[in-house]
mmCIF file of C-alpha atoms in Angstrom:
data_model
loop_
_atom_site.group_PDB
_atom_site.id
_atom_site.type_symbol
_atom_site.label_atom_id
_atom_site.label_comp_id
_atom_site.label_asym_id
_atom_site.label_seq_id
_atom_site.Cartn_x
_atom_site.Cartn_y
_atom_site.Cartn_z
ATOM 1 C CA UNK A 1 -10.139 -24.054 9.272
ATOM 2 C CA UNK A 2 -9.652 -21.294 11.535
ATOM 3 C CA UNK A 3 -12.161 -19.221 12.451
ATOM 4 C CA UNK A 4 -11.910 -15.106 14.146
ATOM 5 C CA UNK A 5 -14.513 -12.131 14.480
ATOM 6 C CA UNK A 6 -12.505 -8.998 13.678
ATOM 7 C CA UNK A 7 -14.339 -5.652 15.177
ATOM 8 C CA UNK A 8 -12.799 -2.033 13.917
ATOM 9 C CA UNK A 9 -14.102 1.146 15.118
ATOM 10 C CA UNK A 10 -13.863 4.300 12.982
ATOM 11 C CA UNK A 11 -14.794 7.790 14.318
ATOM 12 C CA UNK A 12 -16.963 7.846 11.297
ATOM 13 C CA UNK A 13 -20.876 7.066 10.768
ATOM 14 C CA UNK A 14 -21.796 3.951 8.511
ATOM 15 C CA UNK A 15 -22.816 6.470 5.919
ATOM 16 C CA UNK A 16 -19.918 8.376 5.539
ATOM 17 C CA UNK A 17 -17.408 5.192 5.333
ATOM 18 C CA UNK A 18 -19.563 4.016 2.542
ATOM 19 C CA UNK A 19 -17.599 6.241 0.711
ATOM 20 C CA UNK A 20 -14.367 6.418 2.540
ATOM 21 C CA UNK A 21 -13.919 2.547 1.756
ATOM 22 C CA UNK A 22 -14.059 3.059 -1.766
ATOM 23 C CA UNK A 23 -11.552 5.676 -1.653
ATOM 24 C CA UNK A 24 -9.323 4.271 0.421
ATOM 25 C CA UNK A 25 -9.217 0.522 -1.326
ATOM 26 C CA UNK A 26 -9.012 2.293 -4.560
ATOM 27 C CA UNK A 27 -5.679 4.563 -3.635
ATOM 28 C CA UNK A 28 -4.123 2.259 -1.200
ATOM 29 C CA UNK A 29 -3.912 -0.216 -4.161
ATOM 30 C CA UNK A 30 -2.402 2.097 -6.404
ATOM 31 C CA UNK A 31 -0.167 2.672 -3.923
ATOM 32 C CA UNK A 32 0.808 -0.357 -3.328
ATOM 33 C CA UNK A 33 1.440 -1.614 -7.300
ATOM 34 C CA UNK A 34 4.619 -1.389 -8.404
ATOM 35 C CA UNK A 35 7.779 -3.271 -10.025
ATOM 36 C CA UNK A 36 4.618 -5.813 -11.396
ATOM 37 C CA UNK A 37 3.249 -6.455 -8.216
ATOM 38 C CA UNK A 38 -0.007 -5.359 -6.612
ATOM 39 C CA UNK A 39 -3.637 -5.337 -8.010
ATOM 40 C CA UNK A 40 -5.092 -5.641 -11.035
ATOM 41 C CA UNK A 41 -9.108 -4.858 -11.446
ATOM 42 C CA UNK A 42 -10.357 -7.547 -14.038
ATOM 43 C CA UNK A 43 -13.958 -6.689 -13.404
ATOM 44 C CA UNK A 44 -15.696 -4.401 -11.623
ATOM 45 C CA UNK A 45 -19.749 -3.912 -12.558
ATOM 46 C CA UNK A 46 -23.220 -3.346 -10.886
ATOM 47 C CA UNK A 47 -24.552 -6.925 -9.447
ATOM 48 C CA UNK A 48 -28.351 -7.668 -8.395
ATOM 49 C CA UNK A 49 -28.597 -10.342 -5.762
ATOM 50 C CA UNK A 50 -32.588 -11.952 -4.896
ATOM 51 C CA UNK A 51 -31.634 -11.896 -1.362
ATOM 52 C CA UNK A 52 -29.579 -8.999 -0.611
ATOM 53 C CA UNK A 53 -30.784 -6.480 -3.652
ATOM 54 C CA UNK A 54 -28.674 -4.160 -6.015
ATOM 55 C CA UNK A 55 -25.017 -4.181 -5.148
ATOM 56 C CA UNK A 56 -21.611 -3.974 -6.597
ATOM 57 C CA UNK A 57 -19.406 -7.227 -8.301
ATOM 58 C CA UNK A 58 -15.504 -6.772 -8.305
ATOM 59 C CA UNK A 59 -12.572 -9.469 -9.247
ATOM 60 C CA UNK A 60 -9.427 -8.507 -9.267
ATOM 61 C CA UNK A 61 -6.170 -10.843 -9.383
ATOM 62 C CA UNK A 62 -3.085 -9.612 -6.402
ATOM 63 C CA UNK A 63 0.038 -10.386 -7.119
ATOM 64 C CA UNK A 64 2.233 -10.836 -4.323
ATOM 65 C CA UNK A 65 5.143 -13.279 -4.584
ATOM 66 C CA UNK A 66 7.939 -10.772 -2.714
ATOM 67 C CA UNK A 67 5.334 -10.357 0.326
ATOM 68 C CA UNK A 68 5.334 -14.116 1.084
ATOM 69 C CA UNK A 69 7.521 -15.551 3.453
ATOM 70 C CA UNK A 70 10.515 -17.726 2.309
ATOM 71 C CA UNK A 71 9.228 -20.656 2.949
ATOM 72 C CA UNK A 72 6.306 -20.419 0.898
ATOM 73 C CA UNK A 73 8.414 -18.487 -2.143
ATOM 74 C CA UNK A 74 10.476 -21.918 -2.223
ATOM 75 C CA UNK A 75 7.258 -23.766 -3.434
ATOM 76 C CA UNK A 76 4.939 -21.339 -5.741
ATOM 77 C CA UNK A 77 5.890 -19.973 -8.991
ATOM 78 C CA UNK A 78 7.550 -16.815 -9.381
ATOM 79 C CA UNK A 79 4.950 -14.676 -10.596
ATOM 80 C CA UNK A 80 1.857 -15.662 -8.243
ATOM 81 C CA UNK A 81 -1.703 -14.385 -7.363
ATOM 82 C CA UNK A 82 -4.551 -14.511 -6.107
ATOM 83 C CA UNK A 83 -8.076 -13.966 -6.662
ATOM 84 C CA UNK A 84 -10.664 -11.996 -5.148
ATOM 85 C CA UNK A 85 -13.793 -12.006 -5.755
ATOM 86 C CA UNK A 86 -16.435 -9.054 -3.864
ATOM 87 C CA UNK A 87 -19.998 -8.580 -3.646
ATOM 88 C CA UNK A 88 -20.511 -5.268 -1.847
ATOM 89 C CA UNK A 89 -23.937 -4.928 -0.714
ATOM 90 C CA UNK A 90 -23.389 -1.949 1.533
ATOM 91 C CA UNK A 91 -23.402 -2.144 4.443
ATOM 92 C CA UNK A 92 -23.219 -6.006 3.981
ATOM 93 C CA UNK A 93 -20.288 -7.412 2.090
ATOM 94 C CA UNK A 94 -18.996 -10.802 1.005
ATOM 95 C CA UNK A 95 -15.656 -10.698 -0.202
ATOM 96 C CA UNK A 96 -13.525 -14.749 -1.039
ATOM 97 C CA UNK A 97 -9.729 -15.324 -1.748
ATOM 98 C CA UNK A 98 -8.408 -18.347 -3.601
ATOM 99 C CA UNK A 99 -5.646 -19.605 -5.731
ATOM 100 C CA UNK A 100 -5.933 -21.367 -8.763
ATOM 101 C CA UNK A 101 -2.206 -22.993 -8.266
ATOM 102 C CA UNK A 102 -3.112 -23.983 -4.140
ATOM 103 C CA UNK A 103 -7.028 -25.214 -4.636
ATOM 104 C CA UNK A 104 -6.941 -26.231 -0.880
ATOM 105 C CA UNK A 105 -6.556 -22.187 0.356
ATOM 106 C CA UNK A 106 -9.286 -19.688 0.700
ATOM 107 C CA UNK A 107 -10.207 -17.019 2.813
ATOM 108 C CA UNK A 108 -13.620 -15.834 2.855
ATOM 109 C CA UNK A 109 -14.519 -12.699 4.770
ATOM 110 C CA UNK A 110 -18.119 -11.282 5.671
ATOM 111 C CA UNK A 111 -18.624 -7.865 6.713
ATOM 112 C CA UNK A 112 -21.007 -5.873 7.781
ATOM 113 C CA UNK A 113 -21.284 -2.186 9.503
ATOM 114 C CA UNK A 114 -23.201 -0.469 12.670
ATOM 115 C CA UNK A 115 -23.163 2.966 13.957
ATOM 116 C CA UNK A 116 -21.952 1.356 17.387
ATOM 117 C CA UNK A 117 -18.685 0.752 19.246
ATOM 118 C CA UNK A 118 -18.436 -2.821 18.874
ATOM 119 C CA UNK A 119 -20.399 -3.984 21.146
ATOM 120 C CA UNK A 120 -23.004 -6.062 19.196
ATOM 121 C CA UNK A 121 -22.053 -9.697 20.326
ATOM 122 C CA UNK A 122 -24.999 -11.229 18.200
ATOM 123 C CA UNK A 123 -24.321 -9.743 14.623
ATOM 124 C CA UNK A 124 -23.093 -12.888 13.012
ATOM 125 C CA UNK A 125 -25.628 -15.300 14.582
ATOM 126 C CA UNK A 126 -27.382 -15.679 11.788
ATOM 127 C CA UNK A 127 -23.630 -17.030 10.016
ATOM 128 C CA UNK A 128 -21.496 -18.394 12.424
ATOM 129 C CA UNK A 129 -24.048 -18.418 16.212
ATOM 130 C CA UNK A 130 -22.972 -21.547 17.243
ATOM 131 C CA UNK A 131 -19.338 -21.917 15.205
ATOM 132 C CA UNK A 132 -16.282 -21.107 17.724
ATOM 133 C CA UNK A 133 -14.429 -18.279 16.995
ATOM 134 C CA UNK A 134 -12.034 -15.618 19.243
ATOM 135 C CA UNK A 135 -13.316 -11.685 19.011
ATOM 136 C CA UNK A 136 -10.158 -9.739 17.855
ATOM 137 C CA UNK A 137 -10.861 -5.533 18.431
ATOM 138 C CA UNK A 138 -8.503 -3.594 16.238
ATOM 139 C CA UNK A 139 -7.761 -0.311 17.428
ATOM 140 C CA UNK A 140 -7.088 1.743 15.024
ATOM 141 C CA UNK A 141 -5.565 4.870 16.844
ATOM 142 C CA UNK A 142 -3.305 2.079 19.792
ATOM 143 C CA UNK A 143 -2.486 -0.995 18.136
ATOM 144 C CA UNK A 144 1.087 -1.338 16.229
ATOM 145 C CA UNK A 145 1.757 -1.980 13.056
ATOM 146 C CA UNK A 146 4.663 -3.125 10.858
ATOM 147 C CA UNK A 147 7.594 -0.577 11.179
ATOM 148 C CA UNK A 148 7.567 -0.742 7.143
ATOM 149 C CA UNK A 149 4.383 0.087 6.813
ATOM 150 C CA UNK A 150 4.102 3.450 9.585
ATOM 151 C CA UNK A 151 3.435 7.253 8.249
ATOM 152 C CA UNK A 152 3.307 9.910 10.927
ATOM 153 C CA UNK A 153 0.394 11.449 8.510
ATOM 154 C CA UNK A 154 -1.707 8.295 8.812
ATOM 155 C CA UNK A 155 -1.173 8.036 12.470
ATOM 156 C CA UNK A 156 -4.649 8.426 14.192
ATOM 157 C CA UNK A 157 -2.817 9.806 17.002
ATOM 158 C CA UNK A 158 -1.310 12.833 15.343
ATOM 159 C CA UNK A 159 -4.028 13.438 12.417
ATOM 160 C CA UNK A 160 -6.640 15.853 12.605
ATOM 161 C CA UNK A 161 -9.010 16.575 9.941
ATOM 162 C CA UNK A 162 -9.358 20.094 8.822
ATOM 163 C CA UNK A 163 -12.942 19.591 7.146
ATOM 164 C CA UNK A 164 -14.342 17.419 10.321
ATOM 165 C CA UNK A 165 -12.591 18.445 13.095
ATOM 166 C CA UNK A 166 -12.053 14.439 14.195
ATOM 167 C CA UNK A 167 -8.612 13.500 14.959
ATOM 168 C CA UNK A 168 -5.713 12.931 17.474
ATOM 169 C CA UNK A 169 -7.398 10.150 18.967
ATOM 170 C CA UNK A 170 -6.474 8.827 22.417
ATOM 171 C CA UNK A 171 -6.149 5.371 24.603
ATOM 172 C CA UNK A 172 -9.885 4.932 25.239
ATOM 173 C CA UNK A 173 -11.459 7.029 22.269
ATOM 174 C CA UNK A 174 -13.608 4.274 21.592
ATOM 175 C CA UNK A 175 -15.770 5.003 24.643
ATOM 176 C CA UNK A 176 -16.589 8.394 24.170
ATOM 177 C CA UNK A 177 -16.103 9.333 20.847
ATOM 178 C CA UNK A 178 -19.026 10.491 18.512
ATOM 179 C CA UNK A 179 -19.685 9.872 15.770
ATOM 180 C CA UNK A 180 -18.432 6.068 16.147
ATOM 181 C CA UNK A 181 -19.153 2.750 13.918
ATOM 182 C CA UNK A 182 -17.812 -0.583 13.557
ATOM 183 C CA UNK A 183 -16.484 -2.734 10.532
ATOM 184 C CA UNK A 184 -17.098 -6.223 12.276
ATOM 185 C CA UNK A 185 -15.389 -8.921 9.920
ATOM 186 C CA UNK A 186 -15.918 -12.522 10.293
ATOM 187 C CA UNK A 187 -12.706 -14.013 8.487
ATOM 188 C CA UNK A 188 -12.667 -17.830 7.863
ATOM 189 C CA UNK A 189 -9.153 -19.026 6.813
ATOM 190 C CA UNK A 190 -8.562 -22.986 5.458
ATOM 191 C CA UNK A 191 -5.485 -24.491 4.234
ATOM 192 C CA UNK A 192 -6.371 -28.021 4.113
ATOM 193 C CA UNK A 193 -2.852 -29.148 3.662
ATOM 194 C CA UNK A 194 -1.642 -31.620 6.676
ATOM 195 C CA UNK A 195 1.718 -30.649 8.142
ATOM 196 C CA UNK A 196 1.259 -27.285 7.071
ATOM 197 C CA UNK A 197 -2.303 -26.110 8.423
ATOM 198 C CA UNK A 198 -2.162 -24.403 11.719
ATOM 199 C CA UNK A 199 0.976 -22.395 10.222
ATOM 200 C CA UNK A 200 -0.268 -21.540 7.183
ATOM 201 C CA UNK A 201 -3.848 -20.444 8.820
ATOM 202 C CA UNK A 202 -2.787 -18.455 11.718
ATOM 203 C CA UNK A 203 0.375 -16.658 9.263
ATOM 204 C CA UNK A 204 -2.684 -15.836 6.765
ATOM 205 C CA UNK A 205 -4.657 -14.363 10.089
ATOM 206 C CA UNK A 206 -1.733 -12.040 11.377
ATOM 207 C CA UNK A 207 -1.536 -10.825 7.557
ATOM 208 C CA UNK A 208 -5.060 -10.348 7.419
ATOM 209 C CA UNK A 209 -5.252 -7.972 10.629
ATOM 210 C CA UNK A 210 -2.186 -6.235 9.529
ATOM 211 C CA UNK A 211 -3.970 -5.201 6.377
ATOM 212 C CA UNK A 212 -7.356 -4.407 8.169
ATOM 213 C CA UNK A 213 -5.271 -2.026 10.749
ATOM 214 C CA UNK A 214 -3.217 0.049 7.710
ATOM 215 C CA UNK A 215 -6.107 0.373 5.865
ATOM 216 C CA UNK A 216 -8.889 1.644 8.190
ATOM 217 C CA UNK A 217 -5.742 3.540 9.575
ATOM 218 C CA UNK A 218 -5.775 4.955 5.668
ATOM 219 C CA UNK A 219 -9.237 5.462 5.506
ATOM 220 C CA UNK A 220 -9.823 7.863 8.304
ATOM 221 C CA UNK A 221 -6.165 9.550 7.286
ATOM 222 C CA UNK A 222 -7.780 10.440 4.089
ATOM 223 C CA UNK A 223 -10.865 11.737 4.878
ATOM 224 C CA UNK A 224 -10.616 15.258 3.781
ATOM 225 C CA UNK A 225 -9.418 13.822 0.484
ATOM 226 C CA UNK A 226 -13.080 11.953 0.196
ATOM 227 C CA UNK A 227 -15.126 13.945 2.715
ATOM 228 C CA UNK A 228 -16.790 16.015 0.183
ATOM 229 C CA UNK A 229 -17.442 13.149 -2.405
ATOM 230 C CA UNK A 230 -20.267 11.986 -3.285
ATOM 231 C CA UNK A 231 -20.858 8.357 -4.364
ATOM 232 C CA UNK A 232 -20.654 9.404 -8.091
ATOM 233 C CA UNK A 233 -17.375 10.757 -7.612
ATOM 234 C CA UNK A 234 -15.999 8.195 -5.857
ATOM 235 C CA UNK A 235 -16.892 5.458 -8.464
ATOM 236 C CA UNK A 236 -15.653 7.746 -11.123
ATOM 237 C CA UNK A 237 -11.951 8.050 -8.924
ATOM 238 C CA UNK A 238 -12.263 4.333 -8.332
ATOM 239 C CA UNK A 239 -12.699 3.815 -12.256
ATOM 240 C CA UNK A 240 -9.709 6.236 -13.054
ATOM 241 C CA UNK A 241 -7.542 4.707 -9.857
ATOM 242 C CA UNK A 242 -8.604 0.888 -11.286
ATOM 243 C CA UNK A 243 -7.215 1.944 -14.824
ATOM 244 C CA UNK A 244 -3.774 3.967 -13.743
ATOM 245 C CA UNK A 245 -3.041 0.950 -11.491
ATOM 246 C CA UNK A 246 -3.634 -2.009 -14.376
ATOM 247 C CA UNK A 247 -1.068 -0.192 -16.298
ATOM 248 C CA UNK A 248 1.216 -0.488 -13.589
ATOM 249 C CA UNK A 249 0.948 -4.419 -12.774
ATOM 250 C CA UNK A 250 -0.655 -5.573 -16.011
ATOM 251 C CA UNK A 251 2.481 -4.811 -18.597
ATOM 252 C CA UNK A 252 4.374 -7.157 -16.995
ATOM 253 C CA UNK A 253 1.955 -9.579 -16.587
ATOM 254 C CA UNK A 254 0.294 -10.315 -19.813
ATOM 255 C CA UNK A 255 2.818 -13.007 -20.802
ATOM 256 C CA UNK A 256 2.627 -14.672 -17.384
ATOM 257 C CA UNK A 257 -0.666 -15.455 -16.404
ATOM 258 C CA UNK A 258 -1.400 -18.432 -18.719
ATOM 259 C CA UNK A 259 1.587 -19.791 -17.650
ATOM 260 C CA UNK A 260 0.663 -19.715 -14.209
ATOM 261 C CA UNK A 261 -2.409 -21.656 -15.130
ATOM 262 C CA UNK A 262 -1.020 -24.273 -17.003
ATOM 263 C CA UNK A 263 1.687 -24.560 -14.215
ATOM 264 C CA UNK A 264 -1.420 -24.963 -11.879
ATOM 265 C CA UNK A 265 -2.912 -27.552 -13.938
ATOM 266 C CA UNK A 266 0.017 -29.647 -14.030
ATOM 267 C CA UNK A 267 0.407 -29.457 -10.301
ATOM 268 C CA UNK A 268 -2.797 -30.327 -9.118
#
């Protein structure tokens, strides 16, 4: 098991990225779904929890065989997912990753969001106080990302929103920048394979902070696209964005997925 605290500040408030998450996870998997790979929404429905109170339940299955590394193409089958499961409880989130044909992975991630700069050591004591972990800040504006993956227009460096003014942010903007909040993620990866653990674990880490960078990156690139929306609107474009982008993955799918289970079956 490996264990990291992930902390990334958006010049945002906690209220407004309520609604520029939606947007963003909504379009950037669009985006991202194409040639029969990406995300499909299987459910995605209101959800009541006795602890944490009315809230929102999503699975969807991401299919990703051409973004794994070779080594790990050699030994799953050629159309592979994997399944998340989300219970948004704004702003507390629990989101889980597993897959049916490797029942020893999972990734489970808990989030949750403060108007602050990332400076609240004690947030997770309640989950993880006495469970070692390292603190990894993601700058959103600073830190690199995959050459692949970089758009001058969602650089945080050259943006500037027209409807909030925010934008163009510089080494240090963290300090002094208002408004501010923080996404802090507490990511717990196992692959409970021997031989293969500490690869597998820290390769699934450096693909989780990738994705965390591009799409806060996203989020704050877009906000004149969502500024003005309010949380009706954005769970109507989510519903609209969910449907366009099942056509996309699920027609070549449809035939496929049983297999994959019965292939699962037989292996474990």
């Amino acid at each position: 098991m490996l264990l990291k605290e992930y902390r990334i500040c958006m010049p945002l408030t906690v209220d407004e990225y309520k609604i520029g998450q939606l947007y963003m996870i909504s379009k950037h998997s669009h985006e991202q779904s194409d040639r029969g790979e990406g995300v499909e929404v299987v459910q995605n429905e209101p959800f009541e929890d006795p602890h944490h109170g009315n809230g929102q339940f999503t699975e969807k299955r991401v299919y990703l065989n051409s973004k794994l590394p070779s080594w790990a193409r050699a030994v799953v089958p050629k159309i592979f997912y994997v399944t998340e499961k989300a219970w948004n409880y704004y702003p507390y989130t629990v989101t889980e990753y597993t897959c049916s044909f490797l029942p020893k992975f999972s990734i489970h991630i808990e989030t949750k969001y403060e108007d602050n700069k990332g400076s609240n050591d004690s947030i997770f004591d309640n989950e993880a106080k006495d469970l070692e972990r390292e603190v990894c800040f993601i700058d959103i504006a600073c830190d690199e990302i995959p050459e692949r993956y970089y758009k001058e227009s969602e650089d945080p460096k050259h943006f500037k929103s027209e409807k909030t003014g925010r934008g163009q942010l510089r080494e240090g903007w963290r300090d002094s920048h208002q408004p501010i909040m923080c996404s802090y993620k507490l990511v717990t990866v196992k692959f409970e394979v021997w031989g293969l653990q500490t690869r597998v674990e820290q390769f699934v880490h450096k693909v989780v902070r990738d994705i965390l960078l591009i799409g806060h990156r996203q989020a704050f690139a877009w906000v004149d696209e969502w500024y003005d929306m309010t949380m009706d609107d954005v769970r109507e474009y989510e519903k609209n964005m969910h449907e366009q982008t099942n056509i996309k993955v699920c027609n070549q799918h449809s035939s496929t997925v049983d297999d994959i289970d019965s292939h699962a079956q037989t292996s474990t």
